[in-house]
């Protein structure tokens, strides 16, 4: 897909986010409506999307290289987030929050729909994005992320229930179903295939509409400088590290682009929950999620253009 088409796709998705922001500003919808959309996306449309994508294309060639590049970027930015917060004189709880929100990307709720919208089924790009989300975001968040938050926030160690919830989540179960249908292959009734396709295709629109409805600009007051610094780590350093590793590993398109795009996504909303649960600064984490989501409006098109110029 030409660079201009990629950017136009991103702009279209963020225009939907703008509709959500406008509806919230006019009082026509709000956080409660966003919560309903979030639940619909998480429990219904995203699992349908995953089954549809994996059944058709499986996991793309070079997917494990994309996982490696995204993992290196995550660990590098966790350290960078903590270091930036410490240099700015923030307390230890805020440093832990900065490490979490500066490293963990919104790869599932946002990244997978964006990759699907940009690439479709080409080269297994969406399957690679799903693998990155499952391993780099979900698994590492409930292991390394929880350990980091507990250490920096003093909230105690994890009890394994969070990781078990991830393993039993509809998205993870749908990965197993999709890969099984791809490997067998097992034919589906036409009506069921069309229903899954229709539900899955609604995911990008619903995701960006829900994000627009849930953005709370009031959370930004009084912390502009540290939030800007953490946003730079998340939106600029993270994809830069992923790109460097992808080039070093010799990854080809689309796997290399997926690794960079997933690393360039704004802060994972679940990392905000983890930060607050284990004693880190939850308000700072939530504000960072807002800043990085808005900042992605500017940085994602830049990342896309850089990919077209650098990646072979």
PDB file of C-alpha atoms in Angstrom:
ATOM      1  CA  UNK A   1       0.000   0.000   0.000  1.00  0.00           C
ATOM      2  CA  UNK A   2       1.446   3.442  -0.923  1.00  0.00           C
ATOM      3  CA  UNK A   3       2.467   5.740   1.936  1.00  0.00           C
ATOM      4  CA  UNK A   4      -0.283   8.230   1.090  1.00  0.00           C
ATOM      5  CA  UNK A   5      -2.915   5.506   1.418  1.00  0.00           C
ATOM      6  CA  UNK A   6      -1.552   4.475   4.814  1.00  0.00           C
ATOM      7  CA  UNK A   7      -1.670   8.027   6.096  1.00  0.00           C
ATOM      8  CA  UNK A   8      -5.170   8.596   4.730  1.00  0.00           C
ATOM      9  CA  UNK A   9      -6.327   5.428   6.514  1.00  0.00           C
ATOM     10  CA  UNK A  10      -4.863   6.700   9.786  1.00  0.00           C
ATOM     11  CA  UNK A  11      -6.465  10.106   9.329  1.00  0.00           C
ATOM     12  CA  UNK A  12      -9.828   8.470   8.676  1.00  0.00           C
ATOM     13  CA  UNK A  13      -9.581   6.469  11.900  1.00  0.00           C
ATOM     14  CA  UNK A  14      -8.595   9.513  13.927  1.00  0.00           C
ATOM     15  CA  UNK A  15     -11.496  11.417  12.372  1.00  0.00           C
ATOM     16  CA  UNK A  16     -13.750   8.819  13.999  1.00  0.00           C
ATOM     17  CA  UNK A  17     -11.939   9.516  17.294  1.00  0.00           C
ATOM     18  CA  UNK A  18     -12.749  13.199  16.753  1.00  0.00           C
ATOM     19  CA  UNK A  19     -16.440  12.331  16.438  1.00  0.00           C
ATOM     20  CA  UNK A  20     -16.246  10.679  19.856  1.00  0.00           C
ATOM     21  CA  UNK A  21     -14.542  13.729  21.381  1.00  0.00           C
ATOM     22  CA  UNK A  22     -17.221  15.987  19.863  1.00  0.00           C
ATOM     23  CA  UNK A  23     -20.070  13.822  21.158  1.00  0.00           C
ATOM     24  CA  UNK A  24     -18.539  13.944  24.647  1.00  0.00           C
ATOM     25  CA  UNK A  25     -18.085  17.724  24.470  1.00  0.00           C
ATOM     26  CA  UNK A  26     -21.723  18.197  23.412  1.00  0.00           C
ATOM     27  CA  UNK A  27     -22.963  15.986  26.216  1.00  0.00           C
ATOM     28  CA  UNK A  28     -24.537  13.504  23.805  1.00  0.00           C
ATOM     29  CA  UNK A  29     -22.400  10.594  25.046  1.00  0.00           C
ATOM     30  CA  UNK A  30     -19.728   9.987  27.656  1.00  0.00           C
ATOM     31  CA  UNK A  31     -17.693   7.566  29.737  1.00  0.00           C
ATOM     32  CA  UNK A  32     -20.577   5.168  30.345  1.00  0.00           C
ATOM     33  CA  UNK A  33     -21.158   4.824  26.598  1.00  0.00           C
ATOM     34  CA  UNK A  34     -17.413   4.354  26.053  1.00  0.00           C
ATOM     35  CA  UNK A  35     -17.426   1.556  28.639  1.00  0.00           C
ATOM     36  CA  UNK A  36     -20.188  -0.252  26.733  1.00  0.00           C
ATOM     37  CA  UNK A  37     -18.260   0.064  23.485  1.00  0.00           C
ATOM     38  CA  UNK A  38     -15.059  -1.111  25.193  1.00  0.00           C
ATOM     39  CA  UNK A  39     -16.800  -4.238  26.458  1.00  0.00           C
ATOM     40  CA  UNK A  40     -18.372  -4.911  23.064  1.00  0.00           C
ATOM     41  CA  UNK A  41     -14.993  -4.584  21.348  1.00  0.00           C
ATOM     42  CA  UNK A  42     -13.101  -6.678  23.898  1.00  0.00           C
ATOM     43  CA  UNK A  43     -15.617  -9.519  24.249  1.00  0.00           C
ATOM     44  CA  UNK A  44     -17.246  -9.662  20.806  1.00  0.00           C
ATOM     45  CA  UNK A  45     -15.779  -7.827  17.816  1.00  0.00           C
ATOM     46  CA  UNK A  46     -12.058  -8.306  18.535  1.00  0.00           C
ATOM     47  CA  UNK A  47     -12.358 -12.084  19.099  1.00  0.00           C
ATOM     48  CA  UNK A  48     -14.343 -12.279  15.843  1.00  0.00           C
ATOM     49  CA  UNK A  49     -11.621 -10.255  14.126  1.00  0.00           C
ATOM     50  CA  UNK A  50      -8.854 -12.509  15.470  1.00  0.00           C
ATOM     51  CA  UNK A  51     -10.597 -15.716  14.403  1.00  0.00           C
ATOM     52  CA  UNK A  52     -11.263 -14.297  10.920  1.00  0.00           C
ATOM     53  CA  UNK A  53      -7.693 -13.052  10.410  1.00  0.00           C
ATOM     54  CA  UNK A  54      -5.887 -16.125  11.734  1.00  0.00           C
ATOM     55  CA  UNK A  55      -8.197 -18.538   9.922  1.00  0.00           C
ATOM     56  CA  UNK A  56      -7.341 -16.852   6.608  1.00  0.00           C
ATOM     57  CA  UNK A  57      -3.649 -16.039   6.954  1.00  0.00           C
ATOM     58  CA  UNK A  58      -2.229 -17.568  10.141  1.00  0.00           C
ATOM     59  CA  UNK A  59       0.910 -16.022  11.624  1.00  0.00           C
ATOM     60  CA  UNK A  60       3.002 -14.119   9.103  1.00  0.00           C
ATOM     61  CA  UNK A  61       6.584 -14.970   8.086  1.00  0.00           C
ATOM     62  CA  UNK A  62       9.018 -13.134  10.315  1.00  0.00           C
ATOM     63  CA  UNK A  63       6.462 -12.778  13.117  1.00  0.00           C
ATOM     64  CA  UNK A  64       8.887 -13.947  15.801  1.00  0.00           C
ATOM     65  CA  UNK A  65      11.402 -11.360  14.641  1.00  0.00           C
ATOM     66  CA  UNK A  66       8.694  -8.740  15.106  1.00  0.00           C
ATOM     67  CA  UNK A  67       8.107 -10.052  18.623  1.00  0.00           C
ATOM     68  CA  UNK A  68      11.842  -9.761  19.352  1.00  0.00           C
ATOM     69  CA  UNK A  69      12.031  -6.176  18.046  1.00  0.00           C
ATOM     70  CA  UNK A  70       8.957  -5.128  20.026  1.00  0.00           C
ATOM     71  CA  UNK A  71      10.270  -6.794  23.185  1.00  0.00           C
ATOM     72  CA  UNK A  72      13.619  -4.994  23.027  1.00  0.00           C
ATOM     73  CA  UNK A  73      11.780  -1.693  22.516  1.00  0.00           C
ATOM     74  CA  UNK A  74       9.541  -2.399  25.520  1.00  0.00           C
ATOM     75  CA  UNK A  75      12.400  -3.077  27.934  1.00  0.00           C
ATOM     76  CA  UNK A  76      14.436  -0.130  26.638  1.00  0.00           C
ATOM     77  CA  UNK A  77      11.532   2.264  27.108  1.00  0.00           C
ATOM     78  CA  UNK A  78      10.660   0.925  30.551  1.00  0.00           C
ATOM     79  CA  UNK A  79      14.175   1.917  31.648  1.00  0.00           C
ATOM     80  CA  UNK A  80      13.982   5.209  29.725  1.00  0.00           C
ATOM     81  CA  UNK A  81      10.616   6.119  31.270  1.00  0.00           C
ATOM     82  CA  UNK A  82      11.938   5.568  34.788  1.00  0.00           C
ATOM     83  CA  UNK A  83      15.141   7.482  34.021  1.00  0.00           C
ATOM     84  CA  UNK A  84      13.258  10.475  32.568  1.00  0.00           C
ATOM     85  CA  UNK A  85      10.880  10.641  35.525  1.00  0.00           C
ATOM     86  CA  UNK A  86      13.783  10.407  37.979  1.00  0.00           C
ATOM     87  CA  UNK A  87      15.687  13.166  36.154  1.00  0.00           C
ATOM     88  CA  UNK A  88      12.615  15.406  36.455  1.00  0.00           C
ATOM     89  CA  UNK A  89      12.477  14.795  40.204  1.00  0.00           C
ATOM     90  CA  UNK A  90       9.260  12.787  40.273  1.00  0.00           C
ATOM     91  CA  UNK A  91       8.648  10.492  43.276  1.00  0.00           C
ATOM     92  CA  UNK A  92       9.238   6.749  43.056  1.00  0.00           C
ATOM     93  CA  UNK A  93       5.553   5.920  42.481  1.00  0.00           C
ATOM     94  CA  UNK A  94       5.441   8.268  39.491  1.00  0.00           C
ATOM     95  CA  UNK A  95       8.716   6.812  38.193  1.00  0.00           C
ATOM     96  CA  UNK A  96       7.128   3.364  38.195  1.00  0.00           C
ATOM     97  CA  UNK A  97       4.083   4.683  36.374  1.00  0.00           C
ATOM     98  CA  UNK A  98       6.350   6.340  33.797  1.00  0.00           C
ATOM     99  CA  UNK A  99       8.156   3.066  33.215  1.00  0.00           C
ATOM    100  CA  UNK A 100       4.879   1.242  32.602  1.00  0.00           C
ATOM    101  CA  UNK A 101       3.123   3.780  30.396  1.00  0.00           C
ATOM    102  CA  UNK A 102       6.305   4.597  28.503  1.00  0.00           C
ATOM    103  CA  UNK A 103       6.810   0.998  27.441  1.00  0.00           C
ATOM    104  CA  UNK A 104       3.537  -0.944  27.142  1.00  0.00           C
ATOM    105  CA  UNK A 105       1.621  -0.152  23.958  1.00  0.00           C
ATOM    106  CA  UNK A 106      -2.072  -0.347  23.159  1.00  0.00           C
ATOM    107  CA  UNK A 107      -1.323  -3.191  20.749  1.00  0.00           C
ATOM    108  CA  UNK A 108      -4.584  -5.132  21.028  1.00  0.00           C
ATOM    109  CA  UNK A 109      -7.367  -2.622  21.441  1.00  0.00           C
ATOM    110  CA  UNK A 110      -5.754  -0.169  18.999  1.00  0.00           C
ATOM    111  CA  UNK A 111      -2.742  -1.703  17.246  1.00  0.00           C
ATOM    112  CA  UNK A 112      -4.365  -4.798  15.751  1.00  0.00           C
ATOM    113  CA  UNK A 113      -7.312  -2.863  14.233  1.00  0.00           C
ATOM    114  CA  UNK A 114      -4.924  -0.239  12.833  1.00  0.00           C
ATOM    115  CA  UNK A 115      -2.663  -2.871  11.248  1.00  0.00           C
ATOM    116  CA  UNK A 116      -5.687  -4.639   9.781  1.00  0.00           C
ATOM    117  CA  UNK A 117      -7.045  -1.367   8.396  1.00  0.00           C
ATOM    118  CA  UNK A 118      -3.681  -0.519   6.832  1.00  0.00           C
ATOM    119  CA  UNK A 119      -2.615  -3.925   5.483  1.00  0.00           C
ATOM    120  CA  UNK A 120      -5.644  -6.207   5.421  1.00  0.00           C
ATOM    121  CA  UNK A 121      -4.485  -9.835   5.180  1.00  0.00           C
ATOM    122  CA  UNK A 122      -1.334  -8.992   3.199  1.00  0.00           C
ATOM    123  CA  UNK A 123       1.658 -11.074   4.262  1.00  0.00           C
ATOM    124  CA  UNK A 124       0.071 -12.113   7.536  1.00  0.00           C
ATOM    125  CA  UNK A 125       0.507  -8.606   8.950  1.00  0.00           C
ATOM    126  CA  UNK A 126      -2.562  -8.783  11.184  1.00  0.00           C
ATOM    127  CA  UNK A 127      -1.556 -12.226  12.457  1.00  0.00           C
ATOM    128  CA  UNK A 128       1.874 -10.852  13.346  1.00  0.00           C
ATOM    129  CA  UNK A 129       0.239  -7.933  15.166  1.00  0.00           C
ATOM    130  CA  UNK A 130      -1.895 -10.388  17.165  1.00  0.00           C
ATOM    131  CA  UNK A 131       1.194 -12.380  18.159  1.00  0.00           C
ATOM    132  CA  UNK A 132       2.979  -9.205  19.312  1.00  0.00           C
ATOM    133  CA  UNK A 133      -0.047  -8.221  21.377  1.00  0.00           C
ATOM    134  CA  UNK A 134      -0.340 -11.647  23.000  1.00  0.00           C
ATOM    135  CA  UNK A 135       3.315 -12.004  23.976  1.00  0.00           C
ATOM    136  CA  UNK A 136       4.850  -8.541  24.224  1.00  0.00           C
ATOM    137  CA  UNK A 137       1.869  -6.757  25.757  1.00  0.00           C
ATOM    138  CA  UNK A 138      -0.390  -9.265  27.517  1.00  0.00           C
ATOM    139  CA  UNK A 139       2.122 -11.825  28.824  1.00  0.00           C
ATOM    140  CA  UNK A 140       4.900  -9.375  29.702  1.00  0.00           C
ATOM    141  CA  UNK A 141       2.481  -6.909  31.302  1.00  0.00           C
ATOM    142  CA  UNK A 142       1.207  -9.506  33.778  1.00  0.00           C
ATOM    143  CA  UNK A 143       4.727 -10.739  34.548  1.00  0.00           C
ATOM    144  CA  UNK A 144       7.420  -8.093  34.093  1.00  0.00           C
ATOM    145  CA  UNK A 145       4.939  -5.188  34.255  1.00  0.00           C
ATOM    146  CA  UNK A 146       3.380  -6.335  37.525  1.00  0.00           C
ATOM    147  CA  UNK A 147       6.826  -6.963  39.049  1.00  0.00           C
ATOM    148  CA  UNK A 148       7.984  -3.473  38.010  1.00  0.00           C
ATOM    149  CA  UNK A 149       4.856  -1.786  39.369  1.00  0.00           C
ATOM    150  CA  UNK A 150       5.029  -3.688  42.669  1.00  0.00           C
ATOM    151  CA  UNK A 151       8.705  -2.858  43.132  1.00  0.00           C
ATOM    152  CA  UNK A 152       8.349   0.844  42.321  1.00  0.00           C
ATOM    153  CA  UNK A 153       4.956   1.347  43.960  1.00  0.00           C
ATOM    154  CA  UNK A 154       5.317  -0.892  46.984  1.00  0.00           C
ATOM    155  CA  UNK A 155       1.959  -2.491  46.283  1.00  0.00           C
ATOM    156  CA  UNK A 156       3.038  -6.088  46.849  1.00  0.00           C
ATOM    157  CA  UNK A 157       3.617  -8.869  44.351  1.00  0.00           C
ATOM    158  CA  UNK A 158       1.108 -10.345  41.924  1.00  0.00           C
ATOM    159  CA  UNK A 159      -0.829 -13.468  42.853  1.00  0.00           C
ATOM    160  CA  UNK A 160      -1.121 -14.920  39.363  1.00  0.00           C
ATOM    161  CA  UNK A 161      -4.841 -14.198  39.012  1.00  0.00           C
ATOM    162  CA  UNK A 162      -4.167 -11.419  36.515  1.00  0.00           C
ATOM    163  CA  UNK A 163      -2.128 -13.727  34.287  1.00  0.00           C
ATOM    164  CA  UNK A 164      -4.770 -16.466  34.568  1.00  0.00           C
ATOM    165  CA  UNK A 165      -7.426 -13.952  33.516  1.00  0.00           C
ATOM    166  CA  UNK A 166      -5.326 -13.125  30.456  1.00  0.00           C
ATOM    167  CA  UNK A 167      -4.969 -16.795  29.506  1.00  0.00           C
ATOM    168  CA  UNK A 168      -8.751 -17.264  29.742  1.00  0.00           C
ATOM    169  CA  UNK A 169      -9.592 -14.003  27.979  1.00  0.00           C
ATOM    170  CA  UNK A 170     -11.791 -14.241  24.840  1.00  0.00           C
ATOM    171  CA  UNK A 171      -8.982 -12.716  22.739  1.00  0.00           C
ATOM    172  CA  UNK A 172      -6.504 -15.423  23.772  1.00  0.00           C
ATOM    173  CA  UNK A 173      -9.041 -18.210  23.314  1.00  0.00           C
ATOM    174  CA  UNK A 174      -9.904 -16.823  19.879  1.00  0.00           C
ATOM    175  CA  UNK A 175      -6.217 -17.085  18.891  1.00  0.00           C
ATOM    176  CA  UNK A 176      -6.336 -20.829  19.596  1.00  0.00           C
ATOM    177  CA  UNK A 177      -9.576 -21.167  17.631  1.00  0.00           C
ATOM    178  CA  UNK A 178      -8.268 -19.153  14.672  1.00  0.00           C
ATOM    179  CA  UNK A 179      -4.991 -21.060  14.420  1.00  0.00           C
ATOM    180  CA  UNK A 180      -6.832 -24.385  14.682  1.00  0.00           C
ATOM    181  CA  UNK A 181      -9.195 -23.416  11.873  1.00  0.00           C
ATOM    182  CA  UNK A 182      -6.204 -22.310   9.783  1.00  0.00           C
ATOM    183  CA  UNK A 183      -4.152 -25.451  10.374  1.00  0.00           C
ATOM    184  CA  UNK A 184      -6.935 -28.019   9.871  1.00  0.00           C
ATOM    185  CA  UNK A 185      -8.424 -26.265   7.781  1.00  0.00           C
ATOM    186  CA  UNK A 186     -11.992 -26.563   9.053  1.00  0.00           C
ATOM    187  CA  UNK A 187     -14.719 -25.122   6.799  1.00  0.00           C
ATOM    188  CA  UNK A 188     -17.292 -22.826   8.368  1.00  0.00           C
ATOM    189  CA  UNK A 189     -20.895 -22.313   7.294  1.00  0.00           C
ATOM    190  CA  UNK A 190     -21.210 -19.319   4.990  1.00  0.00           C
ATOM    191  CA  UNK A 191     -23.549 -17.491   7.380  1.00  0.00           C
ATOM    192  CA  UNK A 192     -21.103 -17.914  10.282  1.00  0.00           C
ATOM    193  CA  UNK A 193     -18.134 -16.763   8.210  1.00  0.00           C
ATOM    194  CA  UNK A 194     -20.031 -13.664   7.111  1.00  0.00           C
ATOM    195  CA  UNK A 195     -21.165 -12.904  10.657  1.00  0.00           C
ATOM    196  CA  UNK A 196     -17.595 -13.146  11.974  1.00  0.00           C
ATOM    197  CA  UNK A 197     -16.373 -10.941   9.140  1.00  0.00           C
ATOM    198  CA  UNK A 198     -19.029  -8.308   9.771  1.00  0.00           C
ATOM    199  CA  UNK A 199     -18.330  -8.196  13.512  1.00  0.00           C
ATOM    200  CA  UNK A 200     -14.568  -8.113  13.052  1.00  0.00           C
ATOM    201  CA  UNK A 201     -14.661  -5.356  10.446  1.00  0.00           C
ATOM    202  CA  UNK A 202     -16.542  -3.115  12.894  1.00  0.00           C
ATOM    203  CA  UNK A 203     -13.648  -3.203  15.382  1.00  0.00           C
ATOM    204  CA  UNK A 204     -11.498  -0.270  14.124  1.00  0.00           C
ATOM    205  CA  UNK A 205     -14.460   2.141  13.990  1.00  0.00           C
ATOM    206  CA  UNK A 206     -15.767   1.135  17.419  1.00  0.00           C
ATOM    207  CA  UNK A 207     -12.274   1.327  18.955  1.00  0.00           C
ATOM    208  CA  UNK A 208     -11.612   4.893  17.843  1.00  0.00           C
ATOM    209  CA  UNK A 209     -15.130   6.043  18.688  1.00  0.00           C
ATOM    210  CA  UNK A 210     -14.756   4.599  22.205  1.00  0.00           C
ATOM    211  CA  UNK A 211     -11.348   6.245  22.633  1.00  0.00           C
ATOM    212  CA  UNK A 212     -12.813   9.617  21.677  1.00  0.00           C
ATOM    213  CA  UNK A 213     -15.645   9.218  24.182  1.00  0.00           C
ATOM    214  CA  UNK A 214     -13.258   8.249  26.997  1.00  0.00           C
ATOM    215  CA  UNK A 215     -10.596  10.963  26.637  1.00  0.00           C
ATOM    216  CA  UNK A 216     -10.474  13.161  29.750  1.00  0.00           C
ATOM    217  CA  UNK A 217      -8.475  16.292  28.962  1.00  0.00           C
ATOM    218  CA  UNK A 218      -8.842  17.530  32.542  1.00  0.00           C
ATOM    219  CA  UNK A 219      -6.306  14.942  33.721  1.00  0.00           C
ATOM    220  CA  UNK A 220      -3.469  16.856  32.030  1.00  0.00           C
ATOM    221  CA  UNK A 221      -3.409  19.862  34.361  1.00  0.00           C
ATOM    222  CA  UNK A 222      -0.162  20.626  36.183  1.00  0.00           C
ATOM    223  CA  UNK A 223       2.053  17.905  34.696  1.00  0.00           C
ATOM    224  CA  UNK A 224       2.706  19.059  31.176  1.00  0.00           C
ATOM    225  CA  UNK A 225       6.496  18.731  31.227  1.00  0.00           C
ATOM    226  CA  UNK A 226       6.807  15.177  32.617  1.00  0.00           C
ATOM    227  CA  UNK A 227       3.858  13.998  30.511  1.00  0.00           C
ATOM    228  CA  UNK A 228       5.491  15.400  27.377  1.00  0.00           C
ATOM    229  CA  UNK A 229       8.751  13.645  28.267  1.00  0.00           C
ATOM    230  CA  UNK A 230       7.059  10.272  28.811  1.00  0.00           C
ATOM    231  CA  UNK A 231       5.038  10.719  25.608  1.00  0.00           C
ATOM    232  CA  UNK A 232       8.302  11.260  23.696  1.00  0.00           C
ATOM    233  CA  UNK A 233       9.632   7.985  25.111  1.00  0.00           C
ATOM    234  CA  UNK A 234       6.466   6.101  24.167  1.00  0.00           C
ATOM    235  CA  UNK A 235       5.721   7.601  20.760  1.00  0.00           C
ATOM    236  CA  UNK A 236       9.210   8.348  19.400  1.00  0.00           C
ATOM    237  CA  UNK A 237      11.872   6.317  21.224  1.00  0.00           C
ATOM    238  CA  UNK A 238       9.871   3.082  21.282  1.00  0.00           C
ATOM    239  CA  UNK A 239       9.318   2.835  17.499  1.00  0.00           C
ATOM    240  CA  UNK A 240      12.886   4.031  16.870  1.00  0.00           C
ATOM    241  CA  UNK A 241      14.303   1.183  18.969  1.00  0.00           C
ATOM    242  CA  UNK A 242      11.974  -1.340  17.326  1.00  0.00           C
ATOM    243  CA  UNK A 243      13.025  -0.075  13.895  1.00  0.00           C
ATOM    244  CA  UNK A 244      16.719  -0.389  14.773  1.00  0.00           C
ATOM    245  CA  UNK A 245      16.261  -3.966  15.974  1.00  0.00           C
ATOM    246  CA  UNK A 246      14.119  -4.867  12.935  1.00  0.00           C
ATOM    247  CA  UNK A 247      16.800  -3.563  10.572  1.00  0.00           C
ATOM    248  CA  UNK A 248      19.550  -5.341  12.537  1.00  0.00           C
ATOM    249  CA  UNK A 249      17.607  -8.614  12.326  1.00  0.00           C
ATOM    250  CA  UNK A 250      17.042  -8.144   8.591  1.00  0.00           C
ATOM    251  CA  UNK A 251      13.266  -8.282   8.895  1.00  0.00           C
ATOM    252  CA  UNK A 252      11.282  -7.624   5.728  1.00  0.00           C
ATOM    253  CA  UNK A 253       7.903  -6.012   5.203  1.00  0.00           C
ATOM    254  CA  UNK A 254       5.320  -6.317   6.573  1.00  0.00           C
ATOM    255  CA  UNK A 255       6.765  -7.942   9.730  1.00  0.00           C
ATOM    256  CA  UNK A 256       9.258  -5.125  10.276  1.00  0.00           C
ATOM    257  CA  UNK A 257       6.546  -2.490   9.829  1.00  0.00           C
ATOM    258  CA  UNK A 258       4.188  -4.279  12.211  1.00  0.00           C
ATOM    259  CA  UNK A 259       6.881  -4.396  14.920  1.00  0.00           C
ATOM    260  CA  UNK A 260       7.471  -0.662  14.589  1.00  0.00           C
ATOM    261  CA  UNK A 261       3.786   0.273  14.388  1.00  0.00           C
ATOM    262  CA  UNK A 262       2.882  -1.810  17.431  1.00  0.00           C
ATOM    263  CA  UNK A 263       5.716  -0.151  19.371  1.00  0.00           C
ATOM    264  CA  UNK A 264       4.514   3.260  18.165  1.00  0.00           C
ATOM    265  CA  UNK A 265       1.005   2.817  19.551  1.00  0.00           C
ATOM    266  CA  UNK A 266      -0.034   4.963  22.530  1.00  0.00           C
ATOM    267  CA  UNK A 267      -0.042   3.712  26.098  1.00  0.00           C
ATOM    268  CA  UNK A 268      -1.871   0.499  26.943  1.00  0.00           C
ATOM    269  CA  UNK A 269      -4.971   1.217  29.012  1.00  0.00           C
ATOM    270  CA  UNK A 270      -4.362  -1.971  31.020  1.00  0.00           C
ATOM    271  CA  UNK A 271      -0.924  -0.671  32.087  1.00  0.00           C
ATOM    272  CA  UNK A 272      -2.743   2.256  33.725  1.00  0.00           C
ATOM    273  CA  UNK A 273      -4.810  -0.224  35.756  1.00  0.00           C
ATOM    274  CA  UNK A 274      -1.690  -2.184  36.738  1.00  0.00           C
ATOM    275  CA  UNK A 275       0.097   1.009  37.803  1.00  0.00           C
ATOM    276  CA  UNK A 276      -2.749   2.004  40.115  1.00  0.00           C
ATOM    277  CA  UNK A 277      -3.350  -1.496  41.474  1.00  0.00           C
ATOM    278  CA  UNK A 278       0.236  -1.993  42.618  1.00  0.00           C
ATOM    279  CA  UNK A 279       0.826   1.379  44.247  1.00  0.00           C
ATOM    280  CA  UNK A 280       2.241   3.494  41.422  1.00  0.00           C
ATOM    281  CA  UNK A 281       0.855   6.915  40.483  1.00  0.00           C
ATOM    282  CA  UNK A 282      -2.410   5.987  38.759  1.00  0.00           C
ATOM    283  CA  UNK A 283      -3.382   9.579  37.964  1.00  0.00           C
ATOM    284  CA  UNK A 284      -0.084  10.224  36.216  1.00  0.00           C
ATOM    285  CA  UNK A 285      -0.473   6.966  34.267  1.00  0.00           C
ATOM    286  CA  UNK A 286      -4.010   7.889  33.172  1.00  0.00           C
ATOM    287  CA  UNK A 287      -2.884  11.341  32.073  1.00  0.00           C
ATOM    288  CA  UNK A 288      -0.034   9.780  30.074  1.00  0.00           C
ATOM    289  CA  UNK A 289      -2.544   7.520  28.305  1.00  0.00           C
ATOM    290  CA  UNK A 290      -4.514  10.603  27.230  1.00  0.00           C
ATOM    291  CA  UNK A 291      -1.395  12.484  26.069  1.00  0.00           C
ATOM    292  CA  UNK A 292       0.013   9.573  24.080  1.00  0.00           C
ATOM    293  CA  UNK A 293      -3.340   8.832  22.448  1.00  0.00           C
ATOM    294  CA  UNK A 294      -3.659  12.450  21.309  1.00  0.00           C
ATOM    295  CA  UNK A 295       0.024  12.628  20.401  1.00  0.00           C
ATOM    296  CA  UNK A 296      -0.323   9.593  18.155  1.00  0.00           C
ATOM    297  CA  UNK A 297      -2.384  11.805  15.837  1.00  0.00           C
ATOM    298  CA  UNK A 298       0.891  13.495  14.872  1.00  0.00           C
ATOM    299  CA  UNK A 299       3.455  10.739  15.379  1.00  0.00           C
ATOM    300  CA  UNK A 300       1.845   7.754  13.625  1.00  0.00           C
ATOM    301  CA  UNK A 301       1.843   9.404  10.172  1.00  0.00           C
ATOM    302  CA  UNK A 302       5.506  10.342  10.757  1.00  0.00           C
ATOM    303  CA  UNK A 303       6.328   6.750  11.706  1.00  0.00           C
ATOM    304  CA  UNK A 304       4.525   5.437   8.612  1.00  0.00           C
ATOM    305  CA  UNK A 305       6.486   7.775   6.347  1.00  0.00           C
ATOM    306  CA  UNK A 306       9.774   6.830   8.029  1.00  0.00           C
ATOM    307  CA  UNK A 307       8.999   3.152   7.492  1.00  0.00           C
ATOM    308  CA  UNK A 308       8.443   3.715   3.787  1.00  0.00           C
ATOM    309  CA  UNK A 309      11.804   5.444   3.459  1.00  0.00           C
ATOM    310  CA  UNK A 310      13.963   3.197   5.645  1.00  0.00           C
ATOM    311  CA  UNK A 311      12.618  -0.359   5.741  1.00  0.00           C
ATOM    312  CA  UNK A 312      13.597  -2.505   2.748  1.00  0.00           C
TER     313      UNK A 312
END
